[in-house]
CSV table of C-alpha atoms in Angstrom, one decimal:
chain,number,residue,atom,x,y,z
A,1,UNK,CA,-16.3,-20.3,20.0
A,2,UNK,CA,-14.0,-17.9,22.3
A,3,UNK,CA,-12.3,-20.8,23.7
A,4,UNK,CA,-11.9,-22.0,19.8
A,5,UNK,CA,-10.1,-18.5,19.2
A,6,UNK,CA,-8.0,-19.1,22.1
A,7,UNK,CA,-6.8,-22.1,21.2
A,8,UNK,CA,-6.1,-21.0,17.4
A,9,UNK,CA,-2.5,-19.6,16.4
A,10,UNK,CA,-2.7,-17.7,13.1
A,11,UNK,CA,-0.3,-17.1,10.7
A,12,UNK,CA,-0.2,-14.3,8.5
A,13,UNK,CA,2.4,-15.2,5.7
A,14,UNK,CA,3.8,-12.3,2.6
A,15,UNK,CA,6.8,-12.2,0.9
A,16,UNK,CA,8.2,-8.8,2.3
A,17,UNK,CA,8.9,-7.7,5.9
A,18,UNK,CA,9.3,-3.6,4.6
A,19,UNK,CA,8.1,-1.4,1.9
A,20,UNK,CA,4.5,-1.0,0.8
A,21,UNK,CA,1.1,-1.1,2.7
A,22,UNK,CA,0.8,-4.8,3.2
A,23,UNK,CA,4.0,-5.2,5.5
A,24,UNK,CA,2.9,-2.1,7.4
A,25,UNK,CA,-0.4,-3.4,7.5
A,26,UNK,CA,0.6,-6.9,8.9
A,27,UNK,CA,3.4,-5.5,11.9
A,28,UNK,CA,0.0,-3.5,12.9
A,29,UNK,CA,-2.4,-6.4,12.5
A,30,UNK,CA,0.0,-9.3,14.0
A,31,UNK,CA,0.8,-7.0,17.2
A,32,UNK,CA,-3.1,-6.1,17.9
A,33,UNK,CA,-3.7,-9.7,17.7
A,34,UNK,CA,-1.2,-11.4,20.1
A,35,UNK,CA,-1.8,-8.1,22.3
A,36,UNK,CA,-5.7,-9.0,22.4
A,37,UNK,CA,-5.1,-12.6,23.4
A,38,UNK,CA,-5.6,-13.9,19.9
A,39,UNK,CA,-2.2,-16.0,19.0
A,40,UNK,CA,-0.6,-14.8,15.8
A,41,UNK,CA,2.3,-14.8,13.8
A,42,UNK,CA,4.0,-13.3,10.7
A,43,UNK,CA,6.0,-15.7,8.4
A,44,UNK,CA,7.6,-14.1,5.5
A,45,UNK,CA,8.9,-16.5,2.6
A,46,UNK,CA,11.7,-15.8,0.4
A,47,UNK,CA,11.7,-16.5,-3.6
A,48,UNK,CA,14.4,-15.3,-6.2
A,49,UNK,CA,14.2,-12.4,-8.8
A,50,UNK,CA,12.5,-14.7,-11.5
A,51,UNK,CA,9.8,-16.0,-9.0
A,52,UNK,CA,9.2,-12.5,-7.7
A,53,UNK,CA,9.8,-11.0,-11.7
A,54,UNK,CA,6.4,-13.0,-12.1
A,55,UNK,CA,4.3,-12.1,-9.5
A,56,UNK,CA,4.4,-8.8,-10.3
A,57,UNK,CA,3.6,-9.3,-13.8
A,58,UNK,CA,0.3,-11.1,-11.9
A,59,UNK,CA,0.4,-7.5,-9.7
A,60,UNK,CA,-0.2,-5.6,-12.3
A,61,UNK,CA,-2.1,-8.0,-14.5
A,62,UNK,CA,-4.9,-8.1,-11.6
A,63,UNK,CA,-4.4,-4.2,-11.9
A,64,UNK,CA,-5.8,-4.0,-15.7
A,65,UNK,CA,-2.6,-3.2,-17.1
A,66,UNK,CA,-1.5,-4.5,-20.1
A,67,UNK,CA,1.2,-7.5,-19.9
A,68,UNK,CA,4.1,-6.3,-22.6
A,69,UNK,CA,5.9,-9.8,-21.6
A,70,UNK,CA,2.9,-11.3,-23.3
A,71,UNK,CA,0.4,-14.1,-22.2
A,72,UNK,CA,1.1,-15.7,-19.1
A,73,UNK,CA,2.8,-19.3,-20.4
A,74,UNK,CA,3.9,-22.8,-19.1
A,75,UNK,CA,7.3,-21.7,-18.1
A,76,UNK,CA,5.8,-19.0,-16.0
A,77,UNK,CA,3.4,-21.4,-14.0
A,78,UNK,CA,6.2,-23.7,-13.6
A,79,UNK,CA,8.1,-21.7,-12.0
A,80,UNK,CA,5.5,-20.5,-10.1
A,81,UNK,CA,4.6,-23.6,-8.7
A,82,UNK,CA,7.8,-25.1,-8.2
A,83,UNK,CA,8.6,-21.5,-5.9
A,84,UNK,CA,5.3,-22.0,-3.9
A,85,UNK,CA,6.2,-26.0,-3.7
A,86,UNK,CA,9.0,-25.1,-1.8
A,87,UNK,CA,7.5,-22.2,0.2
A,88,UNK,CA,4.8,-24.6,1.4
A,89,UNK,CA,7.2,-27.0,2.9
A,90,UNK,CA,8.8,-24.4,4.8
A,91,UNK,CA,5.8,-23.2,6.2
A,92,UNK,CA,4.9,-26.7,7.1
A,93,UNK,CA,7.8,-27.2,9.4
A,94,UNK,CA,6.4,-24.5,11.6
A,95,UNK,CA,3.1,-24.8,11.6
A,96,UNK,CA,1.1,-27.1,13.7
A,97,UNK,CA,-2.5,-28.7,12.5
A,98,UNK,CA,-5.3,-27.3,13.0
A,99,UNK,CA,-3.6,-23.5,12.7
A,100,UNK,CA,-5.1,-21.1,10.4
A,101,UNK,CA,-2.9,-19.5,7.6
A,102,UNK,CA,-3.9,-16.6,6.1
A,103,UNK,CA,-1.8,-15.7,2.8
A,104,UNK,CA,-1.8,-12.1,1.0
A,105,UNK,CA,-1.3,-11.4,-2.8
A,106,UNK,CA,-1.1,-13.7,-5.3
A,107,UNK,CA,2.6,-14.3,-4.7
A,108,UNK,CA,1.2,-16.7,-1.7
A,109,UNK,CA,-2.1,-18.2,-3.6
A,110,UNK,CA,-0.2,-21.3,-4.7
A,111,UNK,CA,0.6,-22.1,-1.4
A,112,UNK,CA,-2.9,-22.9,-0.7
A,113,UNK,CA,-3.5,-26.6,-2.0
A,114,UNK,CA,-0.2,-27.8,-0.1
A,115,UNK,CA,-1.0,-25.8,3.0
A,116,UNK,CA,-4.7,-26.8,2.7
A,117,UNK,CA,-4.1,-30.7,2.1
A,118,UNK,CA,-2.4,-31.1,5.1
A,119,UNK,CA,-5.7,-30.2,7.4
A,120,UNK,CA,-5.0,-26.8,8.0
A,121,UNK,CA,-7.7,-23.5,7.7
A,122,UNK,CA,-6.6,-21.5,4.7
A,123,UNK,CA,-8.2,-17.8,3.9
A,124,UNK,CA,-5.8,-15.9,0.8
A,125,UNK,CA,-6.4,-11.9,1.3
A,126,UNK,CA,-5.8,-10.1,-1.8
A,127,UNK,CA,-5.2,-6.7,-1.1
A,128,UNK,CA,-5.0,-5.3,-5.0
A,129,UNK,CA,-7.6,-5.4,-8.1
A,130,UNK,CA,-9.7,-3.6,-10.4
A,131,UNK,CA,-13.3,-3.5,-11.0
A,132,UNK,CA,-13.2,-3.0,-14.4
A,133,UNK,CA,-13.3,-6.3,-16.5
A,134,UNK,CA,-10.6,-7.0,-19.0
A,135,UNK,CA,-9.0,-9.7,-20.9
A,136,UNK,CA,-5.9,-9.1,-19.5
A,137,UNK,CA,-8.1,-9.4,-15.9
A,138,UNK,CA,-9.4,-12.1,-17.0
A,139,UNK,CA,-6.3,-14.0,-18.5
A,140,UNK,CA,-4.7,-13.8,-15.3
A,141,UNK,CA,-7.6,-15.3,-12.9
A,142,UNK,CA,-7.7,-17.9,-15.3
A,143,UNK,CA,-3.9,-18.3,-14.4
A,144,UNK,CA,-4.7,-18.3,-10.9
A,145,UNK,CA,-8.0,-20.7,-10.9
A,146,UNK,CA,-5.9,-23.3,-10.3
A,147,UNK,CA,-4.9,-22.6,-6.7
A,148,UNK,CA,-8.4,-20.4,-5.6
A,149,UNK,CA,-10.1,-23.6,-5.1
A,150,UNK,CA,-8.2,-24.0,-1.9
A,151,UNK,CA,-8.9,-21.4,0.6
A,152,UNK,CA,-11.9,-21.5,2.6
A,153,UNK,CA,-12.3,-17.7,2.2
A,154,UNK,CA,-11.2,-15.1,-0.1
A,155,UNK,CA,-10.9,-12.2,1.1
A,156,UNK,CA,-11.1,-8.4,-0.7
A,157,UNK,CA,-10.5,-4.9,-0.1
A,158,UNK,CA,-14.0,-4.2,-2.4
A,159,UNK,CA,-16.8,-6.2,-4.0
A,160,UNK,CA,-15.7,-6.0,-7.6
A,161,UNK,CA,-12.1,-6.8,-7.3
A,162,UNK,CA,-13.0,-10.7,-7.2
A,163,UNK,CA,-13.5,-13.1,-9.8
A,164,UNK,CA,-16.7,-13.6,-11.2
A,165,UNK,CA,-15.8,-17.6,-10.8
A,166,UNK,CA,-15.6,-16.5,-7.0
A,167,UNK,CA,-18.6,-14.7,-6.4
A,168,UNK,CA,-20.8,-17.2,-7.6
A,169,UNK,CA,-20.0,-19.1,-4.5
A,170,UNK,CA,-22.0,-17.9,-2.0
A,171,UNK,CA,-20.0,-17.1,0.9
A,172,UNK,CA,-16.6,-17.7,0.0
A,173,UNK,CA,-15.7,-14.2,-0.5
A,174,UNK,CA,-15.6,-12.0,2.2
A,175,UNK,CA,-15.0,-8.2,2.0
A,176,UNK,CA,-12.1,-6.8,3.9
A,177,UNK,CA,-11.3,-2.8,4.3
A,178,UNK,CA,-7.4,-2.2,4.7
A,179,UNK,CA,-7.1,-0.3,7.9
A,180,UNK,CA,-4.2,2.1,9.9
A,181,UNK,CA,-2.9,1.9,13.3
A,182,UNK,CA,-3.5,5.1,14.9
A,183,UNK,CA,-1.1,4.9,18.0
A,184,UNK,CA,1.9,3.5,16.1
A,185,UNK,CA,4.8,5.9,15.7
A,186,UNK,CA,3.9,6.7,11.8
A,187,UNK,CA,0.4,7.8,12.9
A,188,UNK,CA,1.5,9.3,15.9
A,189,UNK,CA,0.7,13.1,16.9
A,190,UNK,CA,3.9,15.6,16.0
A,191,UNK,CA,3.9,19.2,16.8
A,192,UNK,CA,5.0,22.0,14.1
A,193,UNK,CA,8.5,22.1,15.4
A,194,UNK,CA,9.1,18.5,15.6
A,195,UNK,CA,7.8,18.1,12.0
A,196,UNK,CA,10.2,20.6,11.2
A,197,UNK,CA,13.4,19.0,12.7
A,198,UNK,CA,12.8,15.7,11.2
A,199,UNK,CA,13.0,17.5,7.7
A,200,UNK,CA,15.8,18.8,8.9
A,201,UNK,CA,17.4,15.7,10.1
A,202,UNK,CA,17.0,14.3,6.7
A,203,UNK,CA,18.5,17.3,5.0
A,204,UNK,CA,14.8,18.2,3.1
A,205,UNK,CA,14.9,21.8,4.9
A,206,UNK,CA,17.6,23.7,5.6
A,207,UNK,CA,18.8,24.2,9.4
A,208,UNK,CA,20.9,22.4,11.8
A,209,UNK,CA,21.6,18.6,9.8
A,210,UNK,CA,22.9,15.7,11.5
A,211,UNK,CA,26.5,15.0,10.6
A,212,UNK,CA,26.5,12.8,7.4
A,213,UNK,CA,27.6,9.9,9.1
A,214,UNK,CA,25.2,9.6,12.1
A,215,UNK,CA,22.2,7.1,11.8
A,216,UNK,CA,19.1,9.8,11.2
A,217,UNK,CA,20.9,11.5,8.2
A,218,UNK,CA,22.0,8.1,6.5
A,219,UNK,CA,18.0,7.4,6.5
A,220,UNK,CA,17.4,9.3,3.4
A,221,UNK,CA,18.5,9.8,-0.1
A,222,UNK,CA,17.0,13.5,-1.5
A,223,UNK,CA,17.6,14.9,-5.0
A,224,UNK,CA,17.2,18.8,-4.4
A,225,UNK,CA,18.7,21.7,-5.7
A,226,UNK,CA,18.6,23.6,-2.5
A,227,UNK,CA,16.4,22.8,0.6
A,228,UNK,CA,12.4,23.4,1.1
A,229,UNK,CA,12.0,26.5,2.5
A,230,UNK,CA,9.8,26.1,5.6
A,231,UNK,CA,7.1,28.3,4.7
A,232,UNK,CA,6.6,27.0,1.3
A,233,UNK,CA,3.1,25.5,-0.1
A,234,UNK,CA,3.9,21.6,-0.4
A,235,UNK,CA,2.3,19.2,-2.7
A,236,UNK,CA,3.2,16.0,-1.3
A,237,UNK,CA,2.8,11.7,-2.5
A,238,UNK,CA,4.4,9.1,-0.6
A,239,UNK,CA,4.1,5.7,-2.7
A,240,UNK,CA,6.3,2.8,-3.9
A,241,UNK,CA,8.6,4.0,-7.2
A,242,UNK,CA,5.9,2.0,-9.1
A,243,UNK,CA,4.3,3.0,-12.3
A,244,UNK,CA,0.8,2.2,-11.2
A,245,UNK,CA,1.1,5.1,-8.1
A,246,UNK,CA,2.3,7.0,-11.6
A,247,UNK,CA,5.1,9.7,-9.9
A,248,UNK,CA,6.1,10.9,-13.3
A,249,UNK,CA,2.2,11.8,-14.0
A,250,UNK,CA,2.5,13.9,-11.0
A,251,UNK,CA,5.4,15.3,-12.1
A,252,UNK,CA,4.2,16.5,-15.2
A,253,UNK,CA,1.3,17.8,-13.4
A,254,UNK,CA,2.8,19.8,-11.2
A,255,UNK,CA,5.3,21.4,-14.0
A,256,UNK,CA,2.9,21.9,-16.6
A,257,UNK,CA,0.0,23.0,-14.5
A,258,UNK,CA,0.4,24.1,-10.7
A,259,UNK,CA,4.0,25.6,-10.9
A,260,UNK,CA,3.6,28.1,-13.5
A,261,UNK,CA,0.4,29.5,-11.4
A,262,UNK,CA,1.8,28.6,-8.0
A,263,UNK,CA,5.9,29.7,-7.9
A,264,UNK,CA,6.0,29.7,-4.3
A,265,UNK,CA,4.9,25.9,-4.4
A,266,UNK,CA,6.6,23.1,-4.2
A,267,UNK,CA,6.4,19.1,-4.8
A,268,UNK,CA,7.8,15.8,-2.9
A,269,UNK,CA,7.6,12.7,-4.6
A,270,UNK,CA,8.6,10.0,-1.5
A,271,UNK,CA,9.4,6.7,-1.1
A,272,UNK,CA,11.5,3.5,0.1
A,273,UNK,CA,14.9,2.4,-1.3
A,274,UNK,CA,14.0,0.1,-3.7
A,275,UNK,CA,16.7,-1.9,-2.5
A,276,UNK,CA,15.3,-2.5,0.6
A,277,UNK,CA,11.9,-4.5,-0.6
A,278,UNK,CA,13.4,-7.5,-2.6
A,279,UNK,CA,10.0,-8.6,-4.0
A,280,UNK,CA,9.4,-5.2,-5.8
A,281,UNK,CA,11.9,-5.1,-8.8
A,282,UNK,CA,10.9,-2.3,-10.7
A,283,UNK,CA,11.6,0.5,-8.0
A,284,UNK,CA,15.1,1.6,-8.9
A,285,UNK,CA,14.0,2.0,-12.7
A,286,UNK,CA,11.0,4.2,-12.1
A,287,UNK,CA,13.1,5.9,-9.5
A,288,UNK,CA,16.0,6.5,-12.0
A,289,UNK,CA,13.3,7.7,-14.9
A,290,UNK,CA,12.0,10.4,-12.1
A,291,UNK,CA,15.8,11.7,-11.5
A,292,UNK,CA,16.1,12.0,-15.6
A,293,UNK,CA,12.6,13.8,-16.1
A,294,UNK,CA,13.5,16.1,-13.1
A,295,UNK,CA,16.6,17.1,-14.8
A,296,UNK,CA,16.2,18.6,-17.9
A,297,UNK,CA,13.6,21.0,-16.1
A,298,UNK,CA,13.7,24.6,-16.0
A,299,UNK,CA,15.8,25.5,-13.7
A,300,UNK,CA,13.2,27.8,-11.7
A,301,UNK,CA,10.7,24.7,-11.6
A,302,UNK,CA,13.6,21.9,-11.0
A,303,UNK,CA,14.4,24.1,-8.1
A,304,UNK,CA,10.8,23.2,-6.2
A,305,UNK,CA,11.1,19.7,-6.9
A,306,UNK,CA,12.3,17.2,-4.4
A,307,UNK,CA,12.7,13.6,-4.5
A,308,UNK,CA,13.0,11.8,-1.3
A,309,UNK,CA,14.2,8.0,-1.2
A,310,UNK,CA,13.5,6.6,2.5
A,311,UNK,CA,15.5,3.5,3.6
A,312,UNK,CA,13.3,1.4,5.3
A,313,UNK,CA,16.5,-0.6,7.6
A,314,UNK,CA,15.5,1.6,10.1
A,315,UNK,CA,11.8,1.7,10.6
A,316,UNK,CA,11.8,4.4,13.4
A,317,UNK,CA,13.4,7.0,11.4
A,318,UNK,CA,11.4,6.1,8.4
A,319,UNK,CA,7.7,6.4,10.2
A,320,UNK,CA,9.2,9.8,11.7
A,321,UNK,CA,9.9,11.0,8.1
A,322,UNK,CA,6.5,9.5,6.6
A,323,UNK,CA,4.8,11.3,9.3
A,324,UNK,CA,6.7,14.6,8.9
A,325,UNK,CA,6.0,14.5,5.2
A,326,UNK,CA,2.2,14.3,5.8
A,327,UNK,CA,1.8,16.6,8.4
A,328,UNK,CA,4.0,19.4,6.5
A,329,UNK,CA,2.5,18.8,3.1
A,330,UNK,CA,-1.0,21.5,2.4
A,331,UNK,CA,-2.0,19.1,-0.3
A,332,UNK,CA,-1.2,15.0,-0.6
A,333,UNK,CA,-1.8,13.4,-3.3
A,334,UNK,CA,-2.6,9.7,-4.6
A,335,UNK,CA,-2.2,10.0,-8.3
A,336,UNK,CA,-2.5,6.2,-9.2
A,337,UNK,CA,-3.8,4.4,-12.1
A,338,UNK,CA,-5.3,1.9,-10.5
A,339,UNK,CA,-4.7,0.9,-6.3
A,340,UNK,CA,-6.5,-1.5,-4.5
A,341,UNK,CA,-6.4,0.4,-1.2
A,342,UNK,CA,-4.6,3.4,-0.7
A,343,UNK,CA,-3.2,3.2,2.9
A,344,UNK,CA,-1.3,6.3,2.0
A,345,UNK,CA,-4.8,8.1,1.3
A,346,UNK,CA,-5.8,6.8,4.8
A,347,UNK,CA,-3.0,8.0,6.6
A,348,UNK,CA,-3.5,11.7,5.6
A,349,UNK,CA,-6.8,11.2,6.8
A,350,UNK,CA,-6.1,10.6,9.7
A,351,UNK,CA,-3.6,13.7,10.1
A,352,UNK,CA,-6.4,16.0,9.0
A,353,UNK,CA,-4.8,16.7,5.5
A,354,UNK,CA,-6.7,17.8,2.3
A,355,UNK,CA,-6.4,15.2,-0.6
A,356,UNK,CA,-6.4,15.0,-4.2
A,357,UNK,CA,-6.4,11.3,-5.6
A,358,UNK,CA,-7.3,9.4,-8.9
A,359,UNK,CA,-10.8,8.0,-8.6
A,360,UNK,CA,-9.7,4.6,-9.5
A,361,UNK,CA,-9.8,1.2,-7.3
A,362,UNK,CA,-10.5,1.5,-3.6
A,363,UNK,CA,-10.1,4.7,-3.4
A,364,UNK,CA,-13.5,6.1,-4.3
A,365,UNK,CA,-14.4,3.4,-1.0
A,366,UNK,CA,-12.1,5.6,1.5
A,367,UNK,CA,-12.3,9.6,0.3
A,368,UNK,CA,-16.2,10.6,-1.2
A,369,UNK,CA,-15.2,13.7,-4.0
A,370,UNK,CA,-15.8,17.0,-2.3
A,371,UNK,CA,-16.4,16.0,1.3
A,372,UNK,CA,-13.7,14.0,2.5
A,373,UNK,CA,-11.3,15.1,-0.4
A,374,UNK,CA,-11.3,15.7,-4.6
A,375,UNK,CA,-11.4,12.7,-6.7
A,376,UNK,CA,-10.4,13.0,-10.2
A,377,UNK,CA,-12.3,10.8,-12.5
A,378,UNK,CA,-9.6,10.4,-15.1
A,379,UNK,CA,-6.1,9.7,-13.7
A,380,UNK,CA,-4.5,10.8,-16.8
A,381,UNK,CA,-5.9,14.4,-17.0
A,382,UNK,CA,-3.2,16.3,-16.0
A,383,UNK,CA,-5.2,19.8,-16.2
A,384,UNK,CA,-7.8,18.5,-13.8
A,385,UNK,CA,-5.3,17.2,-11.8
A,386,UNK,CA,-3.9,20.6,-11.4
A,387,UNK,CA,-6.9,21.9,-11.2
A,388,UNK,CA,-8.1,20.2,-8.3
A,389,UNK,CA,-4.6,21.0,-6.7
A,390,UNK,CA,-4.8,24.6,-7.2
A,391,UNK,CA,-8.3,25.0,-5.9
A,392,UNK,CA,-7.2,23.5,-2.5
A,393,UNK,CA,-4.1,25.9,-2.5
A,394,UNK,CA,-6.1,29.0,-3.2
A,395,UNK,CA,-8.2,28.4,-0.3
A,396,UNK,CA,-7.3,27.4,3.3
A,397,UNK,CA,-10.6,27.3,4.3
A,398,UNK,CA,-11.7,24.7,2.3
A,399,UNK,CA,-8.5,22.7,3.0
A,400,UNK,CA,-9.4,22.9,6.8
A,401,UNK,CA,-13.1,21.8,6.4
A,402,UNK,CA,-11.5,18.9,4.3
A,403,UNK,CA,-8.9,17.8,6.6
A,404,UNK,CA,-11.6,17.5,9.4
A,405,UNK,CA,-14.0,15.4,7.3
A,406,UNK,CA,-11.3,13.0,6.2
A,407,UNK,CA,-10.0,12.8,10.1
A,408,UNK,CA,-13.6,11.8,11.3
A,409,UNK,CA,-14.4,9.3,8.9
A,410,UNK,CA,-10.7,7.9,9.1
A,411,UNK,CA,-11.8,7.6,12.7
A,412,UNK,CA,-15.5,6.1,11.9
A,413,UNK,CA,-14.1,3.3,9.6
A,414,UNK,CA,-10.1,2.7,8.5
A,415,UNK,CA,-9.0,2.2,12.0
A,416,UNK,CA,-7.2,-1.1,13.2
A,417,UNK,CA,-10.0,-1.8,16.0
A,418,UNK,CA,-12.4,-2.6,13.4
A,419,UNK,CA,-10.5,-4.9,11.2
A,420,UNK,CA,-9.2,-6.9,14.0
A,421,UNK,CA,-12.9,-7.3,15.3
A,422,UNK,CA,-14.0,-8.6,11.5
A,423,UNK,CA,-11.0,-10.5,10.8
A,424,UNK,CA,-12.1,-12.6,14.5
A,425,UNK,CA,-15.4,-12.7,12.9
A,426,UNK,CA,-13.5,-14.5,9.5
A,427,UNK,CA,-11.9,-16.9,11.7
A,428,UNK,CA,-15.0,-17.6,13.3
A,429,UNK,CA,-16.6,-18.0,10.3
A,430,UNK,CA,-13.6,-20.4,8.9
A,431,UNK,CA,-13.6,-22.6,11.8
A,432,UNK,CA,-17.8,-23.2,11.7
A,433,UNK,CA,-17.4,-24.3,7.9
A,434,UNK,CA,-14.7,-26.8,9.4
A,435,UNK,CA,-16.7,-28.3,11.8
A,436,UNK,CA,-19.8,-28.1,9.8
A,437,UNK,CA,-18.1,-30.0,7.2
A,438,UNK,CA,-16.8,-33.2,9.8
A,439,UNK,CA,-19.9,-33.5,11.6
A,440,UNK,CA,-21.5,-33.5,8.2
């Protein structure tokens, strides 16, 4: 089976090179596997705004959330079809029989019966989903039923965020857990004073900017009234500008119930230039709906509230920021209404940091409430939110003793080693069934 692996290429396919946790995830994933003699590659497809407009009606469909575009119709599968059509013959032109594909989110799935019919191994990973039944849930597997047939596996990031049509299958679904990279540059140790001149750089703090027009200041876009003083209690989340990671709940959070009891603290809402991640349209309007709530604020609150767009065209500067934005921040936060995996949640585990987060999705799977962080069982309480925020403030002590257990079992069970390891034992797995099947 080891010379099997050897002679294997695998091809991780998506639809986006930057912006969210599954790109990130598969530069990691791609580079551990070439670099542990396992042949891989990363193919990403391309679709237009229509194609891309539907998948992530089926994103946040698989999510729970209610559709306001209505039931999924004819048009909708046509065009999905006819994208995915296309996609699979330009995957076939550089691929080679016999090499297994593995495709993520259900912007991929419908490449699976092309890909599949011409004799090659096919797993689909999907890294979102809910547990909690729903029509709208439901509705959109149904959808999707068409194309799950095809994959040998299915892989998820938990046990109930796959189809009950699935699971009755023994063995075709196979559970997953997102991981981070510990040694890439992201993830990567920073002292105090290097954390502090990369918010600098980007113009967060005040001090010694780059000029305007060299590379590290053009990486990001902050809304501010003045600068973050360096001293000052941060509430920090990193996510897309999507309304699932719910920025504007935070918002409200932190103005109606942290700043008027905290007004030393302040709050960074951070993430990529929606222009840079062409199959997530929605990022420039939940960006520009943050910019209008911040606005009208009081000017005393406004005043502690920062929003930081990162471009992702240069990835150094933006995994210097990310990490500079964790390691600086005394509380981050993962306010989401539903999230399959938060890799955000993981990466402040890793860097020791004290978490609040919505107990919704995976996340309840990384961070257990009061050991390796709070988890608040309704994501829209605002009050308990702040709550949870201003108990971790008020105490240091606690913070610390949080941050340490969220760092060891970061190290115990989201790292990359350990995913690589079980997705070997997937293609192991993959490549049995094959050969069970011909010698059959």
């Amino acid at each position: 089976m080891a010379q099997a692996l050897a002679r294997l290429t695998v091809w991780h396919i998506n639809t986006t090179a930057v912006g969210g946790g599954v790109a990130d995830l598969l530069e990691k994933t791609v580079g551990l596997h070439n670099d542990s003699g396992l042949r891989a590659r990363w193919l990403v497809l391309t679709g237009e705004a229509p194609f891309f407009a539907v998948t992530k009606r089926l994103h946040h469909r698989l999510h729970g959330t209610p559709d306001p575009f209505g039931e999924l119709g004819p048009a909708d599968r046509d065009l999905y079809e006819d994208t995915t059509l296309r996609q699979a013959h330009a995957v076939l032109d550089r691929v080679a029989p016999g090499d297994l594909c593995v495709l993520h989110d259900p912007q991929t799935l419908g490449l699976a019966p092309h890909l599949a019919a011409a004799g090659l191994h096919v797993v689909w990973r999907c890294h979102i989903g809910t547990d909690t039944p729903s029509e709208v849930v439901r509705d959109t597997w149904s959808f999707l039923d068409p194309y799950l047939q095809a994959p040998a596996r299915c892989v998820f990031s938990a046990e109930g965020y796959a189809p009950p049509a699935l699971t009755r299958e023994e063995g075709r679904v196979v559970i997953l857990r997102p991981s981070i990279d510990p040694a890439t540059r992201k993830n990567r140790p920073m002292t105090d004073m290097a954390v502090h001149q990369q918010l600098r750089t980007i113009g967060l703090e005040a001090g010694d900017r780059r000029p305007a027009r060299s590379p590290a200041a053009r990486t990001a876009r902050i809304v501010q009234d003045r600068p973050l003083p360096a001293d000052a209690p941060l509430i920090l989340q990193v996510s897309r500008w999507d309304p699932l990671k719910d920025m504007a709940g935070v918002l409200r959070a932190f103005t109606d119930h942290i700043a008027p009891a905290r007004p030393d603290t302040h709050l960074v809402l951070a993430g990529p230039e929606p222009s840079d991640i062409p199959d997530d349209p929605e990022g420039a309007q939940i960006l520009g709906e943050l910019h209008r709530a911040r606005e009208p604020l009081d000017a005393r609150v406004r005043g502690r509230v920062h929003l930081v767009t990162l471009s992702l065209r240069d990835a150094a500067a933006n995994a210097d920021s990310v990490n500079a934005l964790q390691r600086r921040a005394d509380v981050v936060v993962q306010k989401s209404l539903q999230e399959g995996f938060g890799l955000t949640v993981t990466e402040a585990m890793w860097k020791s940091r004290a978490i609040v987060a919505s107990a919704v999705g995976g996340i309840p799977h990384q961070i257990r409430d009061g050991f390796e962080g709070t988890l608040v069982p309704d994501p829209h309480d605002l009050s308990a939110f702040g709550r949870a925020v201003l108990r971790l403030l008020s105490d240091p002590g606690l913070r610390a003793r949080i941050g340490t257990a969220a760092h060891r079992r970061c190290t115990k069970d989201f790292l990359i080693y350990r995913e690589f390891l079980e997705y070997c034992s997937l293609y192991v797995d993959v490549l049995q069934q094959t050969w069970a099947t011909r010698n059959a």
